[in-house]
Coordinates of C-alpha atoms and ligand atoms in Angstrom, one line a residue:
M15 CA 0.0 0.0 0.0
E16 CA 1.2 3.5 -0.8
K17 CA 0.2 7.0 0.1
R18 CA 1.4 10.0 -1.9
F19 CA 2.3 13.4 -0.6
P20 CA 2.9 16.7 -2.3
G21 CA 6.2 16.8 -4.2
G22 CA 6.0 13.1 -5.1
K23 CA 6.9 12.0 -1.6
R24 CA 5.6 8.6 -0.6
L25 CA 4.7 6.5 2.5
R26 CA 4.8 2.8 1.7
L27 CA 3.8 -0.3 3.6
V28 CA 5.2 -3.6 2.6
V29 CA 5.4 -7.1 4.1
G30 CA 8.9 -8.4 4.4
D31 CA 12.3 -8.7 6.0
I32 CA 13.8 -5.2 6.5
T33 CA 17.3 -6.5 6.0
R34 CA 16.4 -7.2 2.3
V35 CA 14.9 -3.9 1.4
H36 CA 17.1 -1.1 0.0
A37 CA 17.0 2.2 1.8
D38 CA 19.5 5.0 2.7
A39 CA 18.9 4.3 6.4
I40 CA 17.4 1.2 8.0
V41 CA 15.9 1.7 11.4
N42 CA 16.5 -1.0 14.0
A43 CA 14.4 -1.7 17.1
A44 CA 17.2 -1.8 19.6
N45 CA 17.5 -1.6 23.4
S46 CA 19.0 1.0 25.7
S47 CA 22.2 -1.0 26.2
L48 CA 22.7 -1.3 22.4
A49 CA 23.8 -4.8 23.1
G50 CA 21.9 -6.6 20.4
G51 CA 19.0 -9.0 20.9
G52 CA 16.4 -11.0 19.1
G53 CA 13.7 -10.0 16.7
V54 CA 14.6 -7.4 14.1
D55 CA 17.7 -6.4 16.1
G56 CA 19.1 -9.9 15.8
A57 CA 18.3 -10.0 12.1
I58 CA 20.0 -6.7 11.4
H59 CA 23.1 -7.7 13.2
R60 CA 23.3 -11.0 11.5
A61 CA 22.8 -9.5 8.0
G62 CA 24.9 -6.4 8.7
G63 CA 27.9 -8.2 10.1
P64 CA 30.2 -7.5 13.1
S65 CA 31.1 -4.0 12.2
L66 CA 27.7 -2.7 13.5
M67 CA 28.4 -4.1 17.0
R68 CA 32.0 -2.7 16.9
E69 CA 30.6 0.7 16.3
L70 CA 27.9 0.3 19.0
D71 CA 30.6 -0.8 21.4
R72 CA 32.4 2.5 20.9
I73 CA 29.2 4.5 21.3
R74 CA 28.3 2.6 24.5
A75 CA 31.8 3.3 25.9
Q76 CA 31.3 7.0 25.2
T77 CA 27.7 7.5 26.2
G78 CA 26.7 4.5 28.2
G79 CA 23.9 3.6 25.8
C80 CA 20.8 5.2 24.3
P81 CA 17.8 6.5 26.2
T82 CA 14.3 5.3 25.3
G83 CA 12.7 7.4 22.6
S84 CA 16.1 8.2 21.0
A85 CA 18.5 6.6 18.5
V86 CA 22.1 6.3 17.5
V87 CA 23.7 5.8 14.1
T88 CA 26.2 3.3 12.7
T89 CA 27.2 2.4 9.2
A90 CA 25.3 -0.5 7.7
G91 CA 28.0 -3.1 7.0
N92 CA 26.6 -5.7 4.5
L93 CA 23.0 -4.4 4.6
P94 CA 21.6 -2.7 1.5
A95 CA 21.8 0.8 3.1
R96 CA 24.3 3.4 4.1
F97 CA 23.3 3.7 7.7
V98 CA 21.5 1.9 10.5
F99 CA 19.6 4.1 13.0
H100 CA 19.4 2.0 16.2
A101 CA 16.2 3.4 17.9
V102 CA 15.0 2.5 21.3
G103 CA 11.2 2.1 21.6
P104 CA 9.3 2.0 24.9
V105 CA 8.4 -1.2 26.7
Y106 CA 4.6 -1.2 26.8
R107 CA 3.2 -1.0 30.3
G108 CA -0.5 -0.5 29.8
G109 CA -0.3 2.8 27.8
R110 CA -0.2 5.3 30.6
H111 CA 3.5 5.6 31.0
N112 CA 4.2 8.0 28.1
E113 CA 4.6 5.1 25.7
A114 CA 2.9 6.9 22.7
E115 CA 5.1 10.0 23.1
L116 CA 8.3 7.9 23.4
L117 CA 7.3 5.9 20.3
A118 CA 6.6 9.0 18.3
C119 CA 9.9 10.5 19.6
C120 CA 11.8 7.5 18.3
H121 CA 10.4 8.0 14.8
R122 CA 10.9 11.8 14.8
T123 CA 14.5 11.3 16.0
C124 CA 15.3 8.9 13.2
L125 CA 13.7 11.2 10.6
S126 CA 15.8 14.2 11.9
M127 CA 18.9 12.0 11.7
A128 CA 18.0 11.3 8.1
E129 CA 17.6 15.0 7.3
E130 CA 21.0 15.8 8.9
R131 CA 22.5 13.4 6.4
D132 CA 20.5 14.4 3.4
L133 CA 18.9 11.0 3.0
R134 CA 16.0 10.2 0.8
V135 CA 14.7 6.8 1.7
V136 CA 14.2 5.5 5.3
S137 CA 12.8 2.1 6.3
F138 CA 11.2 1.3 9.7
P139 CA 10.1 -1.9 11.3
A140 CA 7.1 -1.9 13.7
I141 CA 9.2 -0.6 16.7
S142 CA 8.1 -1.9 20.1
T143 CA 5.4 -4.3 18.8
G144 CA 7.4 -7.5 19.4
V145 CA 9.3 -8.2 22.6
Y146 CA 8.4 -4.8 24.0
G147 CA 4.7 -5.7 23.8
Y148 CA 3.2 -2.6 22.3
P149 CA -0.2 -3.6 20.7
V150 CA 0.2 -3.1 17.0
E151 CA -3.3 -1.5 16.7
A152 CA -2.1 1.2 19.1
A153 CA 1.5 1.6 17.8
A154 CA 0.6 1.8 14.1
P155 CA -1.3 5.2 14.3
V156 CA 1.6 6.7 16.3
A157 CA 4.3 5.6 14.0
L158 CA 2.3 6.6 10.9
A159 CA 1.4 10.1 12.3
A160 CA 5.1 10.8 12.8
A161 CA 5.9 9.7 9.3
R162 CA 3.1 11.7 7.7
A163 CA 4.0 14.8 9.6
H164 CA 7.5 14.5 8.3
L165 CA 6.4 14.0 4.7
E166 CA 4.0 16.8 4.8
R167 CA 6.6 19.3 5.9
E168 CA 8.0 21.3 3.0
G169 CA 11.7 21.4 2.4
N170 CA 12.5 18.1 3.9
C171 CA 15.0 15.8 2.1
V172 CA 13.3 12.5 2.9
Q173 CA 11.2 11.5 -0.1
E174 CA 10.1 8.0 1.0
I175 CA 9.4 6.3 4.3
V176 CA 8.8 2.5 4.1
F177 CA 7.4 0.5 6.9
V178 CA 8.7 -3.1 6.4
L179 CA 6.3 -5.2 8.3
Y180 CA 7.2 -8.8 9.1
D181 CA 3.9 -10.5 9.0
Q182 CA 0.5 -9.9 7.4
A183 CA -1.3 -9.1 10.7
T184 CA 1.1 -6.3 11.4
Y185 CA 0.8 -5.1 7.8
D186 CA -3.0 -5.2 8.1
A187 CA -3.0 -3.1 11.3
F188 CA -0.8 -0.5 9.7
A189 CA -3.0 -0.5 6.5
R190 CA -6.1 0.1 8.7
A191 CA -4.4 3.0 10.5
L192 CA -3.3 4.5 7.2
E193 CA -6.7 4.3 5.5
P194 CA -9.3 4.1 8.2
R195 CA -12.7 3.1 6.9
Ligands
AR6_28 N1 12.2 -7.4 9.4 C1 11.2 -6.6 9.7 N2 10.5 -6.7 10.9 C2 10.9 -7.7 11.8 C3 12.0 -8.6 11.4 C4 12.7 -8.4 10.2 N3 13.7 -9.2 9.8 N4 12.2 -9.5 12.5 C5 11.2 -9.2 13.4 N5 10.5 -8.1 13.0 P1 11.1 -6.7 18.0 P2 10.7 -4.5 20.0 C6 9.3 -7.5 13.6 O1 10.8 -7.7 19.1 O2 9.4 -4.9 20.3 C7 15.2 -7.0 20.7 O3 15.7 -8.1 21.4 C8 8.6 -8.2 14.7 O4 7.7 -9.2 14.1 O5 12.2 -7.0 17.1 O6 11.0 -3.0 19.7 C9 15.9 -5.7 21.0 O7 17.3 -5.9 21.3 C10 7.8 -7.0 15.3 O8 6.7 -6.7 14.5 O9 11.4 -5.2 18.7 C11 15.2 -5.2 22.2 O10 15.7 -5.7 23.4 C12 8.8 -5.8 15.1 O11 9.8 -6.3 14.2 C13 13.8 -5.6 22.0 O12 13.8 -6.8 21.2 C14 9.5 -5.4 16.4 O13 9.7 -6.5 17.2 C15 13.0 -4.5 21.3 O14 11.6 -5.0 21.2

């Protein structure tokens, strides 16, 4: 599914493995310690190779990690991208612990990082909706609102935001949030 914005910009939803989709920056769903993990984080490190963790080791030594709602950047190793933005989504604790704002903040931070580097195509997974337990029906509108706001703003460099959703149920939830009936 695809939604067009002024200036030919696009928001796309696809089902797939984010490590196989070309982008200028691939967003990872990481954790605050930047130590790697399962889910999309594991897949990105496996496909990207050991250089990603070497760079994260240096960042961790300098900063101690990455706060929830923020992101850090590495190069992309063997992935079909230039950069990986390692974003830390919130753990879902019922929805009244600022989860939506932290999830939105993750997306906004990554998109700002893309602008700083003059990037055109950014891909996101469904951050926080796996191990971190954020219900996808609640996460999808938050993620999409951040993406739409970015594409609607004039003068931004990012031309295409792709949500690469690992299974059909996640895709369907994003599609419903993008085109509510
Ligand atoms: N491509 C796209 N999406 C994927 C892929 C893939 N290859 N693999 C899984 N997903 P999760 P979180 C989907 O758990 O909830 C890690 O251990 C998955 O189906 O990866 O933010 C980190 O180190 C789900 O829809 O991330 C953290 O500790 C979505 O990606 C913690 O998990 C996010 O699921 C972060 O948890």
